[in-house]
Amino acid sequence: MNTPPRFFIALLLVFFIASAVSAEAPPKSDVLLGQLKAYRHRVIYETYRDGNWELFVMNADGSNPVNLTRTPEIDELYPKASPDGTKVCFEADEGKGAAKVRNIYYMNIDGTGRTKVVDNGRDPCWTPDGKTIAYMKGLPGPYTTDHSANKGLFFYDLATGKHRPHVNPNIERVLCLGMSPDGEWFTATAAGGLGYAFSIIAFEAHGMRHFELLGSDQAAHRWQCRPDLAPDGKKVAYAKARGQPPDKIFAIEVADLDLTAPMPRLTNFRHVVTVPDPLEVYHADWSPDGRYILFSRGPKEPSKMKPQRAIVAIRAPGWDVCVADAEATDVWVPLTADGQSNKEPDWVPVK
Amino acid sequence: MRWLSVLIGVLFLAGCQKGASPTGQSEAPPVIKTKTGVEMVVVPAGWFVMGSPRGGPDEQPPHKVWVDSFLIDKYEITQEQYDRLVPAGHGSHFKGPTRPVEQMSWVRAVFYCNARSRAEGLEPCYDEETGECNFQANGYRLPTEAEWEYACRAGSDAEYAFGDDPRQLDEYAWHAGNSGKTTHPVGQKRPNAWGIHDMHGNVTEWCNDVYDENYYKVSPDRNPTGPAKGTKYVLRGGAYNSTAKACRSSYRVGESPGTYDGCFGGDHLGARCVRRAPGFPSSRAANPGR
């Protein structure tokens, strides 16, 4: 019997995709893994286990993962460790059906002392002094996984439990808030907010000014999102997509930033990690000393009708947490290997 | 009783069609208001020449196409219309209740169509798992590419619904030459001969069809619905940032359908809905003679 050539082509294609999707680390990663074994800072991330999202913490080399939440009825998501590493704030999807809502909590890094920050909140981040959690208020109405469905930025004071609005009441549709080391600036992705179509932006923490750091180029099919400021506040890492399938690539890109400039912009771009379609990389996070960048990596959602797997609370089969050498290109190692929707990693500083 | 409603529909729409002429110098078809308060134009059935010999390769060959009667939104979907039905909102770049929704992916547009169908007690057209369109359903959907061009031309066989002179475009459309780099409230420019606004500008509009640059070579001549498979979907009509050439009636472009999260930038991408004309069976089931 003659085997149709199409069969072999399909077999090759399957083999190629399987190879690409595998979390195999690139060459030179042995050295990196060796460094991480001696690295004292830890990693917290969200992961989907037994029908439920939990927060896990692990060592920098991926060893000793520990479940911090163990709440079968609550989905804990989007963890952000405090600057001193003693606490973590996060989102929690609670309730069922029409009663489902996304709230914000914080707790000690060992999982004790859970305290609610606000009902219907999103995108929390810490101020550099660790005394305040900034967050976006979710839009009223039914629960949604739409990451940009928010309006109004607030500050929650851990000591007093009081909430204070940002001076600009028109902050809306921004996601992935982060603060500069001096506490004067936020960085975020604007998705239709503050007059930007889809851009990485910076806006004043206590003022009205805002700037587009990097806009998307619709004609070139280039988009960037989810910025994370380096500890020195002079670099930004973010996820980038460019091109259209089959030539589309995803990357974790790094660029320089001077927030003291009259018109801050990102400059001097370079890739830290690149993957070809159908893989994606997202959720960049600088290590406390700026040497490494955490990120999540996995296959894209094959259905055009379903939300992107990078979005909070969207299951992401095959996704793993990885860490890259911030000074190199494509030198990285996977820290998880079970593919259980491991996303949104964040460094936990250990003093 | 069904035959009676069909008969009434035929007589009604035959009346509408009577005034239509190839030059577009016709009486505008009737406009209805839907249960959710959206104005829709009753587009008469008819033949037209789809494509253009003066356009790009994907606009050729020009070919005769029959389109059954249907209803089409008189205006592009506005932000206030979208907000009423989709609690998570739209995330448009240029804000304003009567401006068109933009940053809209094909998938978001499809979900909106279904939401609007449900709000009016109609059968949704789209399978929300696959995106497949049920043309037999009586709910809202995106226009086929043929329906869109037929409605845009409104009886005209020229480059634009108003003729061949792009200098007239300012009267009919917001485009790169007059928009000030922003969208504008819908309906501010002159409509085409059938009373439909902003087909040539403001935001580019998603169609239901998969895009294939060679589709016109194999397209059926009655109610074509596009290729069965593909990775891009059709966008039609100019936008606030389009050149005059891209605002032409026959201009086509394909784009990734996107996803329905925030990671889709396209502040020139919008849509408008269509649905079966009342009293008519599915347009896909009709089999008219020439």
XYZ file of C-alpha atoms in Angstrom:
641
model
C 0.000 0.000 0.000
C 1.327 3.414 -0.932
C 1.272 5.777 1.992
C 0.107 9.183 0.823
C 2.792 11.869 1.014
C 0.270 13.989 2.857
C 0.491 11.570 5.755
C 4.225 12.135 6.103
C 3.801 15.875 5.777
C 1.176 15.801 8.514
C 3.434 13.634 10.665
C 6.314 16.048 10.201
C 4.038 18.957 11.020
C 2.819 17.309 14.222
C 6.420 16.550 15.186
C 7.462 20.127 14.489
C 4.619 21.631 16.520
C 5.166 19.196 19.364
C 8.832 20.134 19.440
C 8.040 23.817 19.404
C 5.456 23.586 22.167
C 7.655 21.556 24.439
C 9.126 23.504 27.321
C 12.641 22.387 26.387
C 15.107 25.071 27.311
C 17.520 26.470 24.736
C 21.296 25.912 24.790
C 23.331 27.728 27.475
C 20.475 27.290 29.943
C 22.505 24.908 32.123
C 24.612 27.797 33.314
C 21.486 29.813 34.059
C 19.912 26.951 35.976
C 23.068 26.656 38.028
C 22.844 30.331 38.913
C 19.197 30.003 39.879
C 19.908 27.118 42.231
C 21.940 29.532 44.320
C 19.552 32.480 43.882
C 17.785 33.362 47.116
C 14.676 35.092 45.779
C 11.565 32.984 45.203
C 8.713 32.914 42.686
C 4.945 33.105 43.177
C 2.537 32.265 40.361
C -1.018 31.239 39.567
C -1.752 27.676 38.515
C -4.861 25.649 37.725
C -5.136 22.494 39.842
C -8.081 20.117 40.100
C -10.581 22.569 38.694
C -9.400 25.532 40.705
C -6.863 28.356 40.483
C -4.351 28.491 43.335
C -1.255 30.507 44.165
C 1.963 28.523 44.435
C 5.360 29.673 45.594
C 8.612 27.943 44.613
C 12.353 28.393 44.644
C 14.056 30.293 41.839
C 15.106 27.064 40.159
C 11.544 25.703 40.265
C 12.111 23.374 43.181
C 9.838 22.953 46.201
C 6.511 24.310 44.885
C 4.057 24.979 47.719
C 0.333 25.691 47.483
C -0.387 28.867 49.471
C -4.134 28.966 49.091
C -5.911 25.579 49.029
C -9.359 27.080 48.517
C -11.475 24.835 46.266
C -14.299 27.379 46.039
C -12.161 30.427 45.279
C -9.891 31.154 42.337
C -6.804 33.065 43.464
C -5.047 34.849 40.627
C -2.572 37.558 39.599
C -0.217 37.524 42.617
C 2.025 40.519 43.301
C 4.590 40.203 46.083
C 5.235 43.191 48.306
C 8.596 44.963 47.899
C 9.926 43.414 51.125
C 8.635 39.980 50.146
C 6.579 39.465 53.302
C 3.129 39.829 51.727
C 1.311 39.194 48.486
C -1.731 40.921 47.025
C -3.865 39.116 44.491
C -7.208 38.840 42.757
C -9.812 36.313 43.872
C -12.759 35.249 41.738
C -15.480 34.345 44.201
C -19.092 33.212 43.959
C -20.963 31.376 41.253
C -23.121 32.413 38.304
C -24.645 35.859 38.608
C -23.029 36.308 42.039
C -19.507 35.813 40.726
C -17.190 38.757 41.367
C -13.468 39.516 41.298
C -12.151 40.916 44.582
C -8.699 41.927 45.795
C -6.981 40.562 48.896
C -3.564 40.537 50.462
C -2.017 38.006 52.822
C 1.271 37.025 54.359
C 3.647 35.227 52.012
C 3.067 31.986 53.946
C -0.647 32.141 53.127
C -1.858 33.332 56.532
C -3.671 36.545 57.425
C -5.863 36.918 54.350
C -7.404 40.409 54.302
C -9.868 41.788 51.775
C -8.820 45.015 50.093
C -11.898 45.712 47.979
C -14.853 44.110 46.226
C -14.846 44.214 42.439
C -11.229 45.270 42.073
C -8.575 44.468 39.483
C -4.911 44.861 38.638
C -3.467 45.462 42.117
C 0.133 46.559 42.625
C 2.242 47.701 45.566
C 3.661 51.131 46.194
C 7.454 50.960 46.663
C 7.197 51.423 50.444
C 4.878 48.427 50.718
C 2.332 50.421 52.728
C -0.255 50.864 49.994
C -1.918 48.762 47.316
C -3.044 50.559 44.170
C -5.833 48.954 42.165
C -8.395 49.536 39.446
C -12.088 49.325 40.214
C -13.958 46.828 38.036
C -16.862 48.057 35.938
C -20.280 47.521 37.491
C -22.314 44.678 36.092
C -21.820 40.969 35.617
C -18.451 39.290 36.116
C -16.206 39.389 33.102
C -12.745 38.141 32.282
C -12.268 41.169 30.034
C -8.993 42.466 31.343
C -9.667 46.078 30.460
C -13.139 46.303 32.005
C -12.182 48.762 34.721
C -12.567 52.414 35.621
C -11.103 54.402 38.509
C -7.726 53.971 40.190
C -7.611 53.868 43.985
C -5.012 53.567 46.747
C -5.647 51.302 49.718
C -3.728 52.079 52.911
C -2.910 48.853 54.733
C -2.532 50.584 58.092
C -5.856 52.429 58.090
C -7.896 50.345 55.643
C -8.943 53.546 53.866
C -9.277 53.994 50.116
C -8.207 57.144 48.292
C -8.961 57.893 44.628
C -6.301 58.955 42.163
C -6.509 62.659 41.331
C -7.432 61.782 37.767
C -10.956 60.291 37.838
C -10.780 59.411 34.146
C -8.283 56.581 34.389
C -9.981 53.618 32.770
C -9.244 50.586 30.646
C -5.671 50.255 31.826
C -4.196 46.940 32.857
C -1.091 45.533 34.511
C -0.341 48.459 36.789
C 3.199 48.827 38.069
C 4.950 51.606 39.964
C 8.311 53.269 39.517
C 10.845 52.868 42.365
C 10.320 56.481 43.451
C 6.551 55.999 43.593
C 5.917 58.893 41.222
C 4.796 56.976 38.134
C 2.588 54.111 37.074
C 3.240 52.078 33.991
C 0.429 50.108 32.391
C -1.137 48.943 29.165
C -3.858 51.289 27.967
C -6.546 49.459 26.026
C -8.797 52.310 25.018
C -8.103 54.329 28.158
C -6.694 57.834 28.646
C -6.975 58.509 24.936
C -4.749 55.657 23.797
C -5.788 52.874 21.470
C -3.498 50.102 22.635
C -0.247 51.322 24.100
C 2.260 50.993 26.890
C 1.891 54.158 28.907
C 3.212 55.965 31.955
C 1.070 58.254 34.055
C 1.696 60.254 37.190
C 0.836 58.581 40.475
C -0.223 61.879 41.992
C -0.835 64.089 38.971
C -2.633 64.329 35.685
C 0.160 63.865 33.160
C 0.352 60.748 31.056
C 2.563 59.638 28.172
C 2.540 56.978 25.516
C 5.796 55.092 25.956
C 5.216 52.778 23.023
C 2.227 52.639 20.729
C 1.041 49.755 18.647
C 1.562 49.766 14.920
C -1.620 48.458 13.404
C -0.315 48.448 9.853
C 2.701 46.361 10.858
C 0.600 44.156 13.140
C 2.811 44.985 16.087
C 1.421 45.148 19.594
C 2.994 45.434 23.015
C 1.446 45.006 26.432
C 1.909 44.211 30.121
C 4.959 46.331 30.975
C 7.093 45.704 34.052
C 9.582 48.292 35.284
C 13.078 47.145 36.238
C 14.095 47.732 39.863
C 16.157 50.765 38.840
C 13.194 52.224 36.947
C 15.298 52.636 33.804
C 14.230 49.601 31.804
C 10.899 48.071 30.923
C 10.166 44.480 29.960
C 6.941 43.617 28.181
C 5.278 41.160 25.838
C 5.372 41.891 22.154
C 3.592 40.362 19.176
C 4.546 41.108 15.605
C 3.282 39.955 12.234
C 0.514 37.628 11.217
C 0.487 33.826 11.125
C 2.439 31.935 9.956
C 5.148 34.582 10.345
C 3.925 35.905 13.682
C 6.338 35.968 16.593
C 5.945 36.679 20.267
C 8.757 38.105 22.347
C 9.687 39.365 25.744
C 11.291 42.643 24.810
C 13.308 45.049 26.924
C 13.673 48.767 26.298
C 15.256 51.724 28.053
C 13.162 54.375 29.757
C 13.930 57.783 31.219
C 10.943 58.945 33.223
C 12.646 62.266 33.933
C 12.619 63.205 30.240
C 10.102 65.854 29.138
C 8.420 63.288 26.872
C 9.367 59.816 28.113
C 9.539 57.150 25.410
C 10.909 53.641 25.206
C 14.177 53.372 23.296
C 16.923 50.872 22.542
C 14.788 47.792 22.064
C 16.061 44.240 22.248
C 14.542 40.804 22.527
C 15.201 38.671 25.592
C 13.021 35.748 24.502
C 11.433 35.042 21.133
C 9.014 32.283 20.166
C 7.295 31.560 16.867
C 3.574 31.177 16.376
C 1.729 29.166 17.748
C 3.666 29.776 20.958
C 3.233 32.888 23.069
C 5.216 34.538 25.870
C 3.708 36.967 28.366
C 3.837 38.278 31.947
C 7.398 39.579 32.190
C 8.653 40.330 35.703
C 12.088 41.669 36.669
C 13.985 40.030 39.499
C 14.781 42.255 42.495
C 18.369 42.746 41.271
C 17.445 43.117 37.600
C 19.443 40.074 36.485
C 16.553 37.848 35.433
C 13.114 38.119 33.913
C 10.308 35.738 34.745
C 7.748 35.038 32.054
C 5.087 32.525 31.106
C 5.173 30.556 27.907
C 2.812 28.211 26.114
C 0.706 27.486 23.051
C -1.849 30.035 21.950
C -5.552 29.366 22.105
C -6.424 27.631 18.843
C -10.038 28.813 18.739
C -10.632 32.312 17.454
C -13.783 32.447 19.563
C -12.080 31.981 22.917
C -10.130 34.550 24.905
C -6.365 34.679 24.860
C -4.709 32.352 27.320
C -2.615 35.179 28.717
C -5.687 36.738 30.304
C -6.240 36.318 34.018
C -8.537 33.373 34.853
C -8.397 31.954 31.338
C -7.121 28.394 31.439
C -3.881 27.891 29.577
C -3.065 24.216 29.036
C 0.609 23.752 28.286
C 1.709 27.033 29.850
C 4.714 27.096 32.159
C 6.615 29.637 34.176
C 10.118 30.310 32.859
C 13.017 32.581 33.701
C 15.432 34.282 31.317
C 18.807 35.933 31.626
C 17.885 39.606 31.230
C 21.192 40.435 29.536
C 21.066 37.682 26.922
C 18.810 36.623 24.085
C 16.972 33.320 24.276
C 18.816 32.052 27.330
C 16.080 30.780 29.586
C 14.883 27.779 31.578
C 11.407 26.497 32.438
C 10.670 26.463 36.171
C 7.493 24.430 35.871
C 7.019 21.578 33.464
C 3.528 20.243 34.140
C 1.774 22.690 31.823
C -1.045 23.262 34.311
C -1.824 26.831 33.300
C 1.174 28.230 35.148
C 1.057 31.987 34.596
C 1.543 35.485 36.007
C 4.826 34.758 37.830
C 6.158 37.363 40.245
C 9.452 37.475 42.118
C 9.230 37.302 45.884
C 12.191 39.224 47.306
C 13.956 37.411 50.124
C 15.942 39.748 52.329
C -50.252 31.587 7.581
C -46.586 31.510 6.722
C -47.276 31.748 3.002
C -49.288 34.868 3.687
C -46.487 36.600 5.528
C -44.087 35.646 2.762
C -46.483 37.005 0.172
C -46.867 40.241 2.067
C -43.110 40.471 2.335
C -42.665 39.847 -1.383
C -45.190 42.497 -2.306
C -43.699 44.936 0.183
C -40.156 44.456 -0.994
C -41.139 44.313 -4.635
C -42.500 47.771 -4.051
C -39.214 48.798 -2.480
C -37.242 47.427 -5.385
C -39.333 49.177 -7.966
C -37.680 52.509 -7.330
C -34.135 51.226 -7.443
C -32.146 51.979 -10.550
C -28.571 51.239 -11.566
C -27.672 54.885 -11.195
C -28.765 55.044 -7.623
C -31.158 57.908 -8.357
C -33.907 56.073 -6.546
C -36.256 56.656 -3.717
C -34.664 55.571 -0.475
C -36.020 52.259 0.829
C -38.054 52.247 4.021
C -36.431 52.371 7.427
C -37.642 50.390 10.417
C -36.818 50.760 14.087
C -35.954 47.557 15.925
C -37.042 46.570 19.438
C -33.755 47.857 20.794
C -34.263 51.139 18.991
C -31.806 50.725 16.151
C -32.753 52.099 12.732
C -32.376 49.629 9.888
C -32.816 50.111 6.164
C -34.855 47.541 4.242
C -32.534 46.751 1.357
C -34.375 45.481 -1.725
C -33.255 42.303 -3.428
C -31.444 42.637 -6.704
C -28.520 42.014 -9.030
C -25.391 44.119 -9.022
C -21.843 43.939 -10.341
C -19.482 43.083 -7.509
C -15.841 44.133 -7.762
C -14.180 46.627 -10.037
C -12.006 46.370 -13.155
C -10.098 49.385 -11.860
C -9.426 47.946 -8.420
C -6.803 45.611 -7.049
C -6.400 41.986 -8.120
C -8.652 40.813 -5.300
C -11.498 42.948 -6.678
C -11.453 41.059 -9.958
C -13.082 39.783 -11.995
C -16.146 41.976 -11.638
C -19.092 39.603 -11.594
C -22.852 39.758 -11.367
C -24.261 38.790 -8.000
C -27.809 38.405 -6.753
C -28.534 39.445 -3.194
C -31.816 38.732 -1.441
C -33.563 41.399 0.546
C -32.225 42.092 4.031
C -32.166 44.719 6.765
C -28.967 46.639 7.431
C -28.148 49.122 10.181
C -28.554 52.641 8.922
C -25.460 53.614 10.943
C -22.375 51.884 12.251
C -22.783 50.342 15.720
C -22.438 53.182 18.184
C -20.803 53.112 21.583
C -24.084 53.729 23.422
C -25.743 50.864 21.548
C -22.884 48.553 22.411
C -22.772 49.582 26.083
C -26.481 48.816 26.486
C -25.930 45.182 25.557
C -22.364 44.394 26.610
C -21.651 45.220 30.270
C -17.879 44.945 29.847
C -18.049 47.818 27.377
C -16.146 48.380 24.184
C -12.788 50.001 24.906
C -12.973 52.363 21.972
C -10.096 54.751 21.521
C -12.187 57.753 20.521
C -14.902 58.148 23.121
C -18.426 59.386 22.469
C -21.855 57.785 22.796
C -22.788 58.378 19.173
C -19.366 57.625 17.760
C -18.876 54.198 16.269
C -17.451 51.412 18.379
C -13.887 50.686 17.301
C -11.080 48.443 18.481
C -13.634 45.808 17.586
C -12.393 42.391 16.591
C -14.477 40.144 14.350
C -15.170 37.976 17.368
C -16.419 40.896 19.460
C -18.653 41.924 16.591
C -20.098 38.428 16.402
C -20.788 38.333 20.138
C -22.492 41.709 19.852
C -24.729 40.404 17.055
C -25.816 37.522 19.265
C -26.373 39.796 22.263
C -28.584 42.004 20.140
C -30.527 38.997 18.877
C -31.155 37.792 22.426
C -32.186 41.259 23.557
C -34.893 41.250 20.904
C -36.021 37.657 21.402
C -34.551 36.547 18.083
C -32.593 33.399 17.372
C -28.853 34.168 17.511
C -27.080 33.441 14.245
C -23.651 32.577 15.619
C -22.342 29.500 17.349
C -20.245 31.097 20.065
C -17.920 28.098 20.229
C -17.045 27.994 16.547
C -18.150 31.329 15.082
C -20.183 29.495 12.464
C -23.119 31.501 11.151
C -26.596 30.015 10.856
C -28.125 31.951 7.996
C -31.490 30.338 8.699
C -31.720 32.092 12.066
C -33.756 35.283 12.239
C -31.301 37.141 14.468
C -28.534 39.605 13.742
C -25.281 38.827 12.000
C -22.543 40.584 10.111
C -23.271 41.272 6.447
C -21.858 38.991 3.855
C -19.299 40.725 1.718
C -21.798 40.755 -1.154
C -24.517 42.258 1.023
C -22.113 44.909 2.229
C -21.015 45.988 -1.249
C -24.572 45.853 -2.575
C -25.772 48.083 0.274
C -22.798 50.409 -0.152
C -23.316 50.849 -3.867
C -27.064 51.440 -3.435
C -27.599 50.958 -7.135
C -24.395 52.663 -8.269
C -21.817 50.968 -10.479
C -19.247 53.731 -9.967
C -16.190 53.699 -7.745
C -18.160 55.263 -4.927
C -21.880 55.264 -4.201
C -21.984 58.900 -5.340
C -19.890 58.535 -8.515
C -16.281 58.297 -9.575
C -14.944 61.638 -8.350
C -13.021 61.247 -5.069
C -13.265 65.007 -4.557
C -16.880 64.424 -3.497
C -15.788 62.016 -0.789
C -15.709 64.755 1.855
C -19.486 65.066 1.602
C -20.071 61.372 2.246
C -17.308 60.085 4.464
C -14.854 60.724 7.255
C -11.510 59.688 5.818
C -7.834 60.566 6.213
C -8.288 63.782 4.252
C -10.952 65.330 6.471
C -11.308 63.406 9.746
C -8.672 65.153 11.835
C -7.308 61.715 12.767
C -10.375 60.701 14.747
C -13.732 59.033 14.294
C -16.889 61.145 14.368
C -20.479 60.657 15.523
C -22.313 58.502 13.026
C -24.645 59.987 10.435
C -23.016 63.374 10.052
C -22.170 62.859 6.410
C -24.583 62.423 3.502
C -26.064 58.947 3.137
C -26.008 56.905 -0.033
C -29.047 56.624 -2.290
C -30.609 54.046 0.008
C -30.212 56.204 3.089
C -27.293 54.294 4.623
C -24.619 56.405 6.307
C -20.848 56.127 6.670
C -20.330 53.183 4.338
C -17.312 54.911 2.802
C -15.676 56.106 6.015
C -15.476 56.608 9.789
C -14.660 52.962 10.676
C -13.902 49.986 8.474
C -16.573 47.335 8.903
C -16.283 43.620 9.513
C -18.137 41.263 7.211
C -19.127 37.700 7.938
C -17.000 36.239 5.140
C -13.592 34.669 5.334
C -11.218 36.649 3.126
C -9.663 35.102 0.058
C -8.084 37.318 -2.562
C -9.070 34.871 -5.296
C -12.633 34.280 -4.164
C -14.233 36.277 -6.975
C -12.917 33.740 -9.473
C -15.029 30.995 -7.948
C -17.780 32.875 -6.166
C -21.351 31.724 -6.788
C -23.618 34.304 -8.352
C -26.428 34.044 -5.809
C -26.025 35.162 -2.227
C -22.332 34.255 -1.916
C -21.185 33.701 1.647
C -17.423 33.545 1.164
C -14.883 30.736 1.367
C -15.497 27.921 3.819
C -12.177 28.291 5.589
C -9.435 30.807 6.099
C -7.479 32.720 8.678
C -8.627 36.226 7.839
C -12.013 37.886 7.650
C -13.215 40.568 5.292
C -13.167 44.234 6.183
C -15.054 46.702 4.004
C -15.393 50.435 3.654
C -12.994 53.194 4.505
C -12.160 54.509 7.945
C -11.191 57.837 9.450
C -7.581 57.051 8.574
C -8.138 55.620 5.075
C -7.005 56.993 1.771
C -9.682 57.804 -0.795
C -8.722 54.668 -2.704
C -9.424 52.482 0.318
C -12.855 54.081 0.708
C -14.107 52.751 -2.645
C -17.181 50.524 -2.726
C -15.307 47.480 -3.986
C -12.136 47.824 -1.894
C -11.412 44.670 0.106
C -8.994 43.753 2.837
C -8.559 40.732 5.090
C -7.627 40.801 8.757
C -7.183 38.371 11.614
C -10.470 37.951 13.498
C -8.684 38.708 16.764
C -9.845 37.693 20.158
C -12.329 39.279 22.433
C -9.916 40.539 25.054
C -8.149 43.850 25.278
C -5.124 42.771 23.302
C -6.400 43.901 19.989
C -5.555 47.306 18.701
C -7.503 48.656 15.787
C -9.158 51.986 16.340
C -10.408 51.929 12.769
C -12.280 48.621 13.077
C -16.039 48.632 13.616
C -19.151 46.953 12.279
C -22.829 47.151 11.513
C -25.431 44.385 11.638
C -27.840 42.861 9.163
C -30.725 40.435 9.509
C -33.271 38.724 7.328
C -36.014 40.962 6.002
C -39.293 40.382 7.863
C -41.636 37.969 6.177
C -38.865 36.455 4.126
C -37.341 33.032 4.472
C -33.606 32.753 4.876
C -31.872 34.630 2.103
C -29.636 31.605 1.639
C -32.640 29.468 0.737
C -33.915 31.743 -1.975
C -33.300 30.869 -5.599
C -34.318 33.751 -7.791
C -34.113 33.809 -11.547
C -32.252 36.460 -13.447
